[in-house]
CSV table of C-alpha atoms in Angstrom, one decimal:
chain,number,residue,atom,x,y,z
N,398,MET,CA,0.0,0.2,0.2
N,399,LYS,CA,1.6,3.6,-0.8
N,400,LYS,CA,0.3,6.7,0.0
N,401,LEU,CA,0.3,9.8,-1.5
N,402,SER,CA,-0.5,13.2,0.8
N,403,TYR,CA,-1.1,17.2,0.0
N,404,PRO,CA,0.1,19.1,-1.5
N,405,PHE,CA,0.4,17.1,-4.7
N,406,SER,CA,2.5,17.8,-7.0
N,407,ALA,CA,3.6,16.4,-10.9
N,408,GLU,CA,7.0,14.9,-9.5
N,409,ALA,CA,5.3,12.7,-6.6
N,410,VAL,CA,2.7,11.2,-8.8
N,411,ARG,CA,5.1,10.3,-12.0
N,412,GLU,CA,6.6,8.0,-9.2
N,413,PHE,CA,3.4,5.5,-9.6
N,414,LYS,CA,2.8,3.0,-11.6
N,415,VAL,CA,-0.4,1.2,-12.7
N,416,GLY,CA,-1.8,-1.2,-10.2
N,417,ASP,CA,-0.3,0.5,-7.4
N,418,MET,CA,-2.9,0.6,-4.2
N,419,VAL,CA,-2.6,4.3,-2.8
N,420,LEU,CA,-4.3,5.6,0.0
N,421,ILE,CA,-4.5,9.6,-0.8
N,422,THR,CA,-5.0,12.4,2.3
N,423,GLY,CA,-5.4,15.7,1.5
N,424,LYS,CA,-8.1,18.1,-1.0
N,425,LEU,CA,-9.7,17.0,-3.5
N,426,PHE,CA,-12.1,18.7,-5.7
N,427,THR,CA,-15.2,16.4,-7.1
N,428,GLY,CA,-15.9,17.7,-10.5
N,429,ARG,CA,-18.1,15.5,-13.3
N,430,ASP,CA,-19.9,16.0,-16.7
N,431,ALA,CA,-21.2,19.9,-16.2
N,432,VAL,CA,-18.0,21.5,-14.4
N,433,HIS,CA,-16.2,19.7,-17.2
N,434,LYS,CA,-18.4,21.0,-20.2
N,435,TYR,CA,-18.6,24.5,-17.9
N,436,ILE,CA,-14.3,24.7,-18.4
N,437,HIS,CA,-14.2,23.1,-21.8
N,438,ASP,CA,-16.9,26.1,-22.8
N,439,GLY,CA,-14.1,28.6,-21.8
N,440,ASN,CA,-15.4,29.5,-18.3
N,441,LYS,CA,-12.8,29.7,-16.1
N,442,PRO,CA,-13.3,27.1,-13.0
N,443,PRO,CA,-14.0,29.2,-9.5
N,444,VAL,CA,-10.6,27.4,-7.8
N,445,ASP,CA,-7.7,27.1,-8.5
N,446,LEU,CA,-6.9,23.9,-9.8
N,447,LYS,CA,-3.2,23.6,-10.5
N,448,ASN,CA,-1.5,20.6,-8.0
N,449,GLN,CA,-4.9,19.5,-7.7
N,450,ILE,CA,-7.0,16.0,-8.0
N,451,ILE,CA,-10.7,16.1,-9.6
N,452,TYR,CA,-12.7,13.2,-8.3
N,453,HIS,CA,-15.5,11.9,-10.7
N,454,CYS,CA,-18.2,12.4,-7.9
N,455,GLY,CA,-21.6,13.5,-8.0
N,456,PRO,CA,-22.1,13.0,-3.8
N,457,VAL,CA,-25.5,12.1,-1.8
N,458,THR,CA,-25.0,15.4,0.8
N,459,MET,CA,-27.1,17.0,3.8
N,460,LYS,CA,-27.2,20.5,5.1
N,461,ASP,CA,-27.6,20.9,8.8
N,462,LYS,CA,-30.6,22.8,9.6
N,463,LYS,CA,-29.2,24.8,12.4
N,464,THR,CA,-25.4,24.7,11.1
N,465,GLY,CA,-25.5,25.4,7.9
N,466,LYS,CA,-23.0,22.9,7.6
N,467,TRP,CA,-22.7,20.2,4.4
N,468,THR,CA,-22.1,16.0,5.2
N,469,VAL,CA,-21.3,14.3,2.6
N,470,THR,CA,-23.5,10.8,3.0
N,471,ALA,CA,-22.2,9.0,0.1
N,472,ALA,CA,-20.0,9.7,-2.3
N,473,GLY,CA,-18.5,6.4,-4.9
N,474,PRO,CA,-16.8,7.5,-8.0
N,475,THR,CA,-19.2,8.2,-11.5
N,476,THR,CA,-18.2,7.0,-15.0
N,477,SER,CA,-15.2,8.7,-16.3
N,478,ILE,CA,-14.9,8.2,-20.0
N,479,ARG,CA,-18.0,10.5,-20.0
N,480,GLU,CA,-15.3,13.1,-19.2
N,481,GLU,CA,-12.8,11.9,-22.0
N,482,PRO,CA,-13.5,14.5,-24.1
N,483,TYR,CA,-12.5,17.0,-22.0
N,484,GLN,CA,-10.2,16.0,-19.3
N,485,TRP,CA,-6.9,16.5,-21.2
N,486,GLU,CA,-7.8,20.2,-21.3
N,487,VAL,CA,-8.4,20.6,-17.8
N,488,ILE,CA,-4.9,19.2,-17.4
N,489,ARG,CA,-2.5,21.2,-19.8
N,490,ASP,CA,-4.7,24.3,-18.8
N,491,TYR,CA,-5.6,23.9,-15.5
N,492,GLY,CA,-2.4,21.8,-14.3
N,493,ILE,CA,-4.0,18.8,-12.0
N,494,VAL,CA,-1.6,16.8,-11.3
N,495,GLY,CA,-4.6,13.6,-10.3
N,496,VAL,CA,-8.0,12.4,-11.7
N,497,ILE,CA,-10.3,9.9,-9.4
N,498,GLY,CA,-12.7,8.2,-11.3
N,499,LYS,CA,-14.6,4.7,-12.2
N,500,GLY,CA,-14.3,2.8,-15.5
N,501,GLY,CA,-11.2,3.7,-16.6
N,502,MET,CA,-10.3,6.8,-19.5
N,503,GLY,CA,-9.1,7.1,-23.2
N,504,GLN,CA,-5.5,7.6,-24.8
N,505,LYS,CA,-6.6,11.6,-24.9
N,506,THR,CA,-6.2,11.3,-20.9
N,507,LEU,CA,-3.4,8.8,-21.1
N,508,ASP,CA,-1.2,10.8,-23.1
N,509,ALA,CA,-1.8,14.2,-21.5
N,510,CYS,CA,-1.1,12.0,-17.8
N,511,LYS,CA,2.5,11.3,-19.9
N,512,GLN,CA,3.2,14.6,-21.2
N,513,TYR,CA,2.0,16.8,-18.4
N,514,GLY,CA,2.1,14.8,-15.2
N,515,CYS,CA,-1.3,13.1,-14.2
N,516,VAL,CA,-2.1,10.1,-12.6
N,517,TYR,CA,-5.8,8.3,-13.1
N,518,PHE,CA,-6.8,6.9,-9.5
N,519,HIS,CA,-9.7,4.2,-10.1
N,520,ALA,CA,-11.7,3.9,-6.7
N,521,VAL,CA,-14.0,1.3,-6.2
N,522,GLY,CA,-17.7,2.0,-7.9
N,523,GLY,CA,-20.7,1.9,-5.9
N,524,ALA,CA,-18.3,1.8,-2.6
N,525,ALA,CA,-20.2,5.1,-1.9
N,526,GLN,CA,-20.0,4.4,2.0
N,527,VAL,CA,-16.4,3.5,2.4
N,528,LEU,CA,-15.4,6.1,0.4
N,529,ALA,CA,-17.5,9.0,2.5
N,530,GLU,CA,-16.1,7.6,6.0
N,531,LYS,CA,-12.6,9.0,4.3
N,532,ILE,CA,-14.1,12.1,3.9
N,533,LYS,CA,-13.3,14.0,7.2
N,534,SER,CA,-14.6,17.7,6.1
N,535,VAL,CA,-16.6,20.1,3.2
N,536,ASP,CA,-14.7,22.6,3.4
N,537,GLY,CA,-16.5,24.7,-0.2
N,538,LEU,CA,-19.1,24.5,-2.1
N,539,TYR,CA,-18.8,25.9,-5.6
N,540,LEU,CA,-21.0,26.0,-8.9
N,541,GLU,CA,-24.1,24.9,-7.0
N,542,GLU,CA,-26.2,26.3,-9.8
N,543,PHE,CA,-25.5,22.9,-11.5
N,544,GLY,CA,-27.8,21.1,-9.2
N,545,LEU,CA,-25.8,19.5,-6.2
N,546,PRO,CA,-24.3,16.1,-7.3
N,547,GLU,CA,-23.2,18.0,-10.1
N,548,ALA,CA,-21.8,20.9,-8.4
N,549,ILE,CA,-17.6,21.5,-6.9
N,550,TRP,CA,-17.4,20.6,-3.8
N,551,GLU,CA,-14.2,21.0,-2.0
N,552,LEU,CA,-13.2,17.9,0.8
N,553,SER,CA,-10.5,17.0,2.6
N,554,VAL,CA,-9.9,13.2,2.8
N,555,GLU,CA,-7.6,11.1,4.7
N,556,ASP,CA,-6.4,7.5,3.2
N,557,PHE,CA,-8.9,7.3,0.8
N,558,PRO,CA,-8.7,4.1,-0.5
N,559,VAL,CA,-7.4,3.5,-4.9
N,560,VAL,CA,-5.7,2.3,-7.4
N,561,VAL,CA,-3.0,3.3,-10.0
N,562,THR,CA,-5.0,2.4,-13.1
N,563,MET,CA,-3.2,5.0,-15.8
N,564,ASP,CA,0.2,5.9,-14.5
N,565,ALA,CA,2.0,9.0,-15.9
N,566,HIS,CA,4.0,6.6,-18.2
N,567,GLY,CA,1.8,6.1,-20.9
N,568,ASN,CA,0.6,2.9,-19.2
N,569,SER,CA,-3.2,2.0,-18.9
N,570,LEU,CA,-4.7,-1.0,-16.9
N,571,HIS,CA,-7.9,-0.4,-19.2
N,572,LYS,CA,-6.0,-1.2,-22.3
N,573,GLU,CA,-4.2,-4.0,-20.8
N,574,VAL,CA,-7.6,-6.1,-19.8
N,575,GLU,CA,-9.7,-5.0,-22.6
N,576,GLU,CA,-7.5,-6.0,-24.8
N,577,HIS,CA,-6.8,-9.5,-23.3
N,578,SER,CA,-10.3,-10.1,-23.2
N,579,ARG,CA,-10.7,-9.1,-26.4
N,580,GLU,CA,-8.2,-12.1,-27.3
N,581,VAL,CA,-10.6,-14.2,-25.1
N,582,LEU,CA,-13.5,-12.8,-26.7
N,583,LYS,CA,-12.5,-13.9,-30.2
N,584,SER,CA,-11.6,-17.5,-29.2
N,585,VAL,CA,-15.4,-18.2,-27.2
N,586,LEU,CA,-17.1,-16.5,-30.2
B,476,MET,CA,-70.7,18.8,25.3
B,477,THR,CA,-73.4,19.3,23.0
B,478,LYS,CA,-74.5,16.4,20.1
B,479,LYS,CA,-73.8,18.7,17.5
B,480,VAL,CA,-70.5,19.3,18.5
B,481,ALA,CA,-70.1,15.6,19.7
B,482,LYS,CA,-70.6,14.7,16.2
B,483,LYS,CA,-68.5,17.4,14.8
B,484,VAL,CA,-65.3,16.1,16.7
B,485,ALA,CA,-66.1,12.5,15.9
B,486,LYS,CA,-65.9,12.9,12.5
B,487,LYS,CA,-62.6,14.9,12.9
B,488,LYS,CA,-60.7,12.5,14.6
B,489,ALA,CA,-62.5,10.0,11.7
B,490,VAL,CA,-60.8,12.0,9.2
B,491,LYS,CA,-57.3,12.1,10.8
B,492,LYS,CA,-57.9,8.5,11.5
B,493,LEU,CA,-58.7,8.0,7.7
B,494,SER,CA,-55.6,10.6,6.8
B,495,LYS,CA,-53.4,8.1,9.4
B,496,ALA,CA,-53.9,4.7,7.9
B,497,LYS,CA,-52.9,6.6,4.6
B,498,THR,CA,-49.6,7.8,6.1
B,499,SER,CA,-48.9,4.7,6.9
B,500,ILE,CA,-48.9,3.3,3.4
B,501,VAL,CA,-46.2,6.1,2.5
B,502,ASP,CA,-44.5,5.3,5.5
B,503,SER,CA,-44.0,1.2,4.0
B,504,LEU,CA,-42.8,2.8,0.7
B,505,LEU,CA,-41.0,5.0,2.4
B,506,GLU,CA,-39.1,2.0,4.3
B,507,LEU,CA,-38.9,-0.3,1.5
B,508,ILE,CA,-36.7,3.1,-0.6
B,509,ARG,CA,-34.4,2.8,3.0
B,510,ILE,CA,-33.5,-0.9,2.5
B,511,THR,CA,-33.4,-1.2,-1.0
B,512,SER,CA,-31.2,1.6,-1.0
B,513,THR,CA,-29.1,0.6,1.9
B,514,VAL,CA,-29.3,-3.4,2.2
B,515,ILE,CA,-27.8,-6.0,0.2
B,516,PRO,CA,-30.7,-8.6,-0.5
B,517,ASP,CA,-29.7,-11.8,0.6
B,518,ASP,CA,-29.1,-13.8,-2.3
B,519,ILE,CA,-26.8,-11.3,-4.0
B,520,GLN,CA,-24.9,-11.3,-0.9
B,521,LYS,CA,-24.5,-15.1,-1.0
B,522,VAL,CA,-22.7,-14.8,-4.5
B,523,LEU,CA,-20.4,-11.6,-4.1
B,524,SER,CA,-19.4,-13.5,-0.9
B,525,THR,CA,-18.3,-16.6,-3.1
B,526,SER,CA,-17.0,-14.3,-5.4
B,527,THR,CA,-14.6,-12.9,-3.2
B,528,THR,CA,-13.6,-16.1,-1.8
B,529,GLN,CA,-12.6,-17.0,-5.3
B,530,GLU,CA,-10.0,-14.4,-6.2
B,531,GLU,CA,-6.3,-14.3,-6.3
B,532,PRO,CA,-5.2,-12.5,-2.6
B,533,ASN,CA,-2.9,-9.4,-3.2
B,534,THR,CA,-4.3,-8.6,-6.6
B,535,THR,CA,-6.5,-5.4,-7.1
B,536,ALA,CA,-9.7,-7.3,-7.9
B,537,SER,CA,-9.5,-8.9,-4.1
B,538,TYR,CA,-9.1,-5.4,-2.9
B,539,ALA,CA,-11.7,-4.6,-4.9
B,540,MET,CA,-14.1,-7.2,-3.8
B,541,GLY,CA,-12.6,-6.4,0.0
B,542,ILE,CA,-14.0,-2.9,-0.4
B,543,ILE,CA,-17.4,-4.0,-1.6
B,544,LYS,CA,-17.3,-6.5,1.5
B,545,ASP,CA,-17.1,-3.1,4.0
B,546,ASN,CA,-19.2,-1.6,1.7
B,547,ILE,CA,-22.6,-3.5,2.3
B,548,GLU,CA,-22.0,-4.2,5.6
B,549,LEU,CA,-21.3,-0.2,6.6
B,550,ALA,CA,-24.0,0.7,4.7
B,551,LYS,CA,-26.1,-1.6,6.3
B,552,PHE,CA,-24.9,-0.2,9.8
B,553,LYS,CA,-25.0,3.4,9.0
B,554,SER,CA,-28.4,2.8,6.9
B,555,GLN,CA,-27.2,5.3,4.4
B,556,PRO,CA,-27.4,4.6,0.3
B,557,LEU,CA,-24.8,1.5,-0.7
B,558,CYS,CA,-24.3,3.9,-3.7
B,559,GLN,CA,-24.5,8.0,-4.2
B,560,ASP,CA,-26.1,6.9,-7.2
B,561,THR,CA,-29.5,6.1,-6.0
B,562,GLY,CA,-30.7,5.4,-9.6
B,563,THR,CA,-33.7,5.4,-11.6
B,564,VAL,CA,-36.5,4.6,-8.9
B,565,ILE,CA,-38.8,1.4,-10.5
B,566,PHE,CA,-41.7,0.5,-8.9
B,567,PHE,CA,-43.5,-2.6,-9.7
B,568,VAL,CA,-47.2,-3.0,-8.7
B,569,TYR,CA,-49.2,-5.8,-8.2
B,570,HIS,CA,-52.4,-5.2,-6.9
B,571,PRO,CA,-55.8,-6.9,-7.0
B,572,PRO,CA,-58.7,-5.7,-9.0
B,573,GLY,CA,-60.8,-2.4,-8.5
B,574,PHE,CA,-57.6,-1.0,-6.7
B,575,PHE,CA,-57.0,2.4,-7.4
B,576,GLN,CA,-53.8,3.5,-9.2
B,577,THR,CA,-53.5,7.1,-8.9
B,578,ASP,CA,-53.9,7.2,-5.3
B,579,PHE,CA,-51.1,4.7,-4.9
B,580,LYS,CA,-48.8,7.1,-7.6
B,581,ASP,CA,-49.7,9.6,-5.3
B,582,LYS,CA,-48.0,7.3,-2.2
B,583,ILE,CA,-45.3,6.1,-3.8
B,584,LYS,CA,-44.5,9.9,-5.5
B,585,LYS,CA,-45.0,11.2,-1.4
B,586,ALA,CA,-42.7,8.7,0.0
B,587,VAL,CA,-39.8,9.3,-2.7
B,588,THR,CA,-40.1,12.9,-1.6
B,589,GLU,CA,-39.4,12.3,2.1
B,590,ALA,CA,-36.7,9.2,1.3
B,591,THR,CA,-35.0,12.5,-0.7
B,592,LYS,CA,-34.7,14.6,1.7
B,593,LYS,CA,-33.5,11.9,4.4
B,594,GLY,CA,-30.9,11.3,2.0
B,595,PHE,CA,-31.8,7.4,0.9
B,596,LEU,CA,-32.3,8.4,-2.6
B,597,ARG,CA,-29.9,11.5,-4.0
B,598,GLN,CA,-31.5,14.3,-5.8
B,599,ASN,CA,-31.1,12.9,-9.0
B,600,SER,CA,-33.9,13.3,-11.5
B,601,VAL,CA,-32.7,15.8,-13.9
B,602,ASN,CA,-35.1,17.6,-16.9
B,603,SER,CA,-33.9,16.5,-20.1
B,604,LEU,CA,-35.0,19.8,-22.0
B,605,THR,CA,-34.0,22.5,-19.9
B,606,GLY,CA,-31.4,20.4,-17.2
B,607,GLU,CA,-33.2,21.7,-14.3
B,608,ASN,CA,-33.0,19.4,-11.2
B,609,ALA,CA,-35.8,19.7,-8.7
B,610,GLY,CA,-34.5,17.6,-6.1
B,611,THR,CA,-37.4,16.2,-5.4
B,612,ASN,CA,-36.6,12.9,-7.8
B,613,LEU,CA,-40.0,13.7,-9.6
B,614,GLY,CA,-40.8,14.7,-12.9
B,615,GLU,CA,-42.0,14.2,-16.2
B,616,GLY,CA,-41.3,10.1,-15.9
B,617,HIS,CA,-40.2,10.1,-12.3
B,618,PRO,CA,-40.7,7.5,-10.1
B,619,SER,CA,-41.0,4.9,-12.8
B,620,VAL,CA,-44.1,3.3,-12.3
B,621,HIS,CA,-45.6,-0.1,-13.1
B,622,PHE,CA,-48.9,-1.8,-12.1
B,623,TYR,CA,-49.9,-5.3,-12.8
B,624,GLU,CA,-53.4,-6.8,-11.6
B,625,HIS,CA,-53.1,-10.2,-10.2
B,626,LYS,CA,-55.7,-12.5,-8.6
B,627,LYS,CA,-54.5,-12.3,-4.7
B,628,SER,CA,-56.3,-10.0,-2.7
B,629,ASN,CA,-52.5,-8.4,-1.1
B,630,VAL,CA,-51.0,-5.8,-2.8
B,631,GLU,CA,-47.4,-6.8,-3.9
B,632,VAL,CA,-44.5,-3.4,-3.9
B,633,LYS,CA,-41.2,-4.1,-5.4
B,634,LEU,CA,-38.6,-1.4,-6.4
B,635,MET,CA,-35.1,-1.4,-8.2
B,636,LEU,CA,-32.5,1.6,-7.6
B,637,LYS,CA,-30.6,1.3,-11.4
B,638,GLY,CA,-27.7,3.0,-10.9
B,639,GLY,CA,-26.9,5.2,-14.7
B,640,GLY,CA,-23.3,3.3,-15.0
B,641,CYS,CA,-24.7,0.3,-15.6
B,642,GLU,CA,-27.7,1.4,-17.2
B,643,ASN,CA,-25.2,3.2,-19.8
B,644,VAL,CA,-23.5,-0.4,-20.8
B,645,SER,CA,-26.6,-2.0,-21.0
B,646,ALA,CA,-27.3,-2.9,-24.8
B,647,GLN,CA,-29.6,-3.7,-27.4
B,648,TYR,CA,-28.7,-6.0,-30.7
B,649,SER,CA,-30.2,-6.9,-33.6
B,650,LEU,CA,-29.6,-9.8,-35.2
B,651,PRO,CA,-28.1,-10.2,-37.2
B,652,ASP,CA,-24.8,-9.1,-36.6
B,653,THR,CA,-22.2,-9.5,-39.3
B,654,THR,CA,-19.4,-7.9,-37.1
B,655,LEU,CA,-19.9,-10.5,-34.8
B,656,GLY,CA,-21.3,-13.3,-37.2
B,657,ALA,CA,-24.2,-13.8,-34.6
B,658,GLY,CA,-27.0,-15.2,-36.7
B,659,ARG,CA,-30.4,-15.2,-35.8
B,660,ASP,CA,-30.9,-18.5,-33.3
B,661,LEU,CA,-29.9,-19.0,-30.0
B,662,GLU,CA,-26.1,-19.2,-31.1
B,663,GLY,CA,-26.4,-15.6,-32.4
B,664,VAL,CA,-27.8,-15.0,-29.3
B,665,ARG,CA,-24.7,-16.2,-26.4
B,666,LYS,CA,-22.4,-14.0,-29.1
B,667,VAL,CA,-23.7,-10.6,-28.9
B,668,VAL,CA,-24.6,-11.1,-25.0
B,669,ILE,CA,-20.9,-12.1,-24.3
B,670,ASP,CA,-20.4,-9.2,-26.9
B,671,ALA,CA,-22.0,-6.5,-24.3
B,672,VAL,CA,-20.2,-8.3,-21.3
B,673,HIS,CA,-16.9,-7.0,-23.4
B,674,LYS,CA,-17.9,-3.9,-23.9
B,675,ALA,CA,-18.8,-3.0,-20.3
B,676,GLN,CA,-15.2,-4.0,-19.3
B,677,GLY,CA,-15.4,-2.3,-15.7
B,678,LYS,CA,-17.5,0.4,-16.5
B,679,GLY,CA,-20.9,-0.6,-15.4
B,680,CYS,CA,-19.3,-1.4,-11.9
B,681,GLY,CA,-18.7,-5.4,-12.2
B,682,PRO,CA,-18.9,-7.8,-11.2
B,683,GLY,CA,-22.4,-7.7,-13.4
B,684,ALA,CA,-25.6,-9.6,-13.2
B,685,LEU,CA,-27.5,-9.4,-16.7
B,686,GLY,CA,-31.3,-9.6,-17.3
B,687,VAL,CA,-31.8,-10.4,-20.8
B,688,CYS,CA,-34.9,-10.3,-23.4
B,689,ILE,CA,-34.4,-12.1,-26.8
B,690,GLY,CA,-37.8,-11.0,-29.2
B,691,GLY,CA,-40.1,-8.3,-28.7
B,692,ASP,CA,-40.1,-4.9,-30.1
B,693,ARG,CA,-37.2,-2.6,-29.2
B,694,ALA,CA,-38.9,-1.1,-25.9
B,695,ASP,CA,-40.9,-4.3,-24.3
B,696,SER,CA,-37.7,-6.1,-25.2
B,697,ALA,CA,-35.9,-3.6,-22.9
B,698,TYR,CA,-38.6,-4.0,-20.6
B,699,TYR,CA,-38.4,-7.2,-20.1
B,700,ALA,CA,-34.5,-7.6,-19.8
B,701,LYS,CA,-35.0,-5.5,-17.1
B,702,LYS,CA,-37.5,-7.3,-15.0
B,703,GLN,CA,-35.6,-10.4,-15.0
B,704,LEU,CA,-33.4,-8.8,-12.6
B,705,LEU,CA,-36.3,-8.8,-10.5
B,706,ARG,CA,-35.4,-12.8,-10.6
B,707,LYS,CA,-33.8,-13.9,-7.2
B,708,LEU,CA,-30.3,-15.1,-8.3
B,709,ASP,CA,-30.4,-18.6,-7.0
B,710,ASP,CA,-33.4,-19.8,-9.2
B,711,SER,CA,-33.8,-21.8,-12.4
B,712,ASN,CA,-35.4,-20.4,-15.9
B,713,SER,CA,-37.9,-22.7,-16.3
B,714,LEU,CA,-37.1,-23.3,-20.1
B,715,PRO,CA,-34.2,-26.1,-20.3
B,716,GLU,CA,-32.8,-24.2,-23.3
B,717,LEU,CA,-32.7,-20.6,-21.7
B,718,ASP,CA,-32.0,-22.3,-18.0
B,719,LYS,CA,-28.6,-24.0,-19.8
B,720,MET,CA,-27.5,-20.4,-21.3
B,721,GLU,CA,-27.7,-18.1,-18.4
B,722,LYS,CA,-25.4,-20.9,-16.9
B,723,GLU,CA,-22.9,-21.1,-19.9
B,724,ILE,CA,-22.8,-17.7,-20.0
B,725,VAL,CA,-22.1,-17.1,-16.7
B,726,SER,CA,-19.5,-19.4,-16.9
B,727,THR,CA,-18.0,-18.1,-20.2
B,728,CYS,CA,-17.9,-13.8,-19.3
B,729,ASN,CA,-16.0,-15.5,-15.7
B,730,LYS,CA,-13.3,-16.2,-18.6
B,731,LEU,CA,-13.0,-13.1,-20.3
B,732,GLY,CA,-10.5,-12.2,-17.2
B,733,ILE,CA,-12.0,-8.4,-16.9
B,734,GLY,CA,-12.8,-8.9,-13.2
B,735,PRO,CA,-14.4,-6.4,-10.0
B,736,MET,CA,-13.9,-2.6,-11.3
B,737,GLY,CA,-12.1,-4.0,-15.1
B,738,PHE,CA,-8.9,-4.6,-12.8
B,739,GLY,CA,-8.9,-8.1,-14.1
B,740,GLY,CA,-9.5,-11.6,-12.4
B,741,LYS,CA,-12.2,-14.0,-12.3
B,742,THR,CA,-15.8,-12.0,-12.0
B,743,THR,CA,-17.3,-10.9,-14.3
B,744,LEU,CA,-20.7,-11.5,-14.1
B,745,ILE,CA,-22.2,-13.0,-10.8
B,746,SER,CA,-25.7,-14.1,-13.1
B,747,CYS,CA,-27.7,-13.9,-16.0
B,748,LYS,CA,-31.5,-14.3,-16.6
B,749,MET,CA,-32.6,-14.3,-19.6
B,750,THR,CA,-36.1,-14.5,-21.0
B,751,HIS,CA,-38.2,-14.3,-24.4
B,752,ALA,CA,-40.9,-11.9,-26.4
B,753,ASN,CA,-42.6,-12.7,-29.7
B,754,ARG,CA,-41.5,-10.8,-32.6
B,755,VAL,CA,-42.1,-10.2,-36.0
B,756,PRO,CA,-40.6,-11.9,-38.6
B,757,ALA,CA,-38.4,-8.8,-39.8
B,758,SER,CA,-37.0,-7.6,-36.3
B,759,PHE,CA,-34.7,-9.9,-34.0
B,760,PHE,CA,-33.9,-7.8,-31.3
B,761,VAL,CA,-31.8,-8.7,-28.3
B,762,SER,CA,-31.0,-6.5,-25.2
B,763,ILE,CA,-29.4,-6.8,-21.9
B,764,SER,CA,-29.8,-4.9,-19.2
B,765,TYR,CA,-26.6,-4.7,-17.1
B,766,MET,CA,-26.8,-4.4,-12.4
B,767,CYS,CA,-23.9,-3.3,-11.3
B,768,TRP,CA,-22.8,-5.1,-7.9
B,769,ALA,CA,-24.9,-2.8,-5.9
B,770,PHE,CA,-27.8,-4.8,-7.3
B,771,ARG,CA,-30.7,-2.7,-5.3
B,772,ARG,CA,-33.9,-4.3,-5.6
B,773,GLN,CA,-36.1,-5.5,-2.8
B,774,GLY,CA,-40.0,-6.1,-2.7
B,775,ILE,CA,-42.8,-5.9,-0.1
B,776,VAL,CA,-46.2,-7.8,0.7
B,777,LEU,CA,-48.8,-4.9,2.3
B,778,ASP,CA,-50.7,-5.5,4.7
B,779,THR,CA,-54.1,-4.8,3.3
B,780,LYS,CA,-56.3,-4.3,7.1
B,781,THR,CA,-52.9,-1.8,8.6
B,782,ASN,CA,-50.4,-1.1,5.5
B,783,ASN,CA,-47.5,-2.4,7.4
B,784,ILE,CA,-45.1,-4.1,5.6
B,785,LYS,CA,-46.2,-8.1,6.1
B,786,LYS,CA,-43.4,-9.7,4.4
B,787,TRP,CA,-40.0,-8.8,2.1
B,788,LEU,CA,-39.7,-10.0,-0.8
B,789,TYR,CA,-36.1,-10.8,-1.4
């Protein structure tokens, strides 16, 4: 088990290789479909994403009526491939060093990871409770107008469990598994 | 108290009692939603446990299955959603003749609104034209409610929460499919189903479960495929040829090496349930409904007198 702690950097994530199981401690920003399209359309993100990690996640959140404080009650990853048209630009233009999601991403993102120093971390899809437990505080909410699941949530996490499935050296576990399973598929069809 | 006032009070009480009885159905439906969202049914839990032991220790596959196991326990303990995508909310209501469907649908809507407020459901319903999320899970077509008349005197309600990730990898094929060499026969059906599992890779939050319909028009075919997910995992198909194919597809797909989350591994599929519907000579659709490991479906029998939950169906 490896560790990654805040502040993050391209140098630190370049150390990781496909298959590494990593516990992340520090800050995460959620961002999914609406946020990526918003940035792609030329809008500046409301937070500085330099050396930050984006988490493809639309959490279940509850607001305490008295204190007005938010808690996240379920927070697993959403399917990342929908951000494939946009992710490489966000890596290039805003300097993010990590993407957390599920299902993996494509060649454009893989190339950007290699060129700019970024890693794709796979969280276990559907494990919303285990992952929500790792969120220690909700530190900010941006672009709330997109709806709560689509907004940017600034979260502090501790020992957030992920697996590196696309590293900064051009390797992708998704590509490997797809190619291997394609060979098997040919033999059983 | 005069007679008139007494009558008025009695009437008021009666109304209160009546409305209390009505609330009770909403409460029972709310409990159905809570349990469906937070507790994995026994039949699914059993198969997942077996799969966990089959993965090699110290692999990413066994790591993923371990997190899945922890998540199932934690969701139940905390009574919070297993997965943050609480899915399309789909009700199947089986009722005796003379049942007031509109009224029951209103109660379902109330229960859904309440479940959303309580965080058992995420604010998950978006207007497809405007992109607006009303935050209530109510809207055009939401929740999805299907009514069936049955011969029993009781009311049974089944609920499925179908997440978006697995819905997105669900598929419909039209036979023949020349790229796969899939003809208009059962062998062709087998080929397209396995192809769908391959195409899904880890994107549907595998290990997955399939509901399949052979035939029907495009709409019915997709619906019947999804309805197969209401079957218990340990049941058998009454049609021997489909029973055989269900088992064969699971064992073949588990040779693909896609594994939990697509990390690679032995468990790609935990179940395949198949049905068929007649088709017109020109069409031959095969629909595949992919369900994630967080297989959320539950059902209740309502007590017709008290409106309480009489029995859990899974």
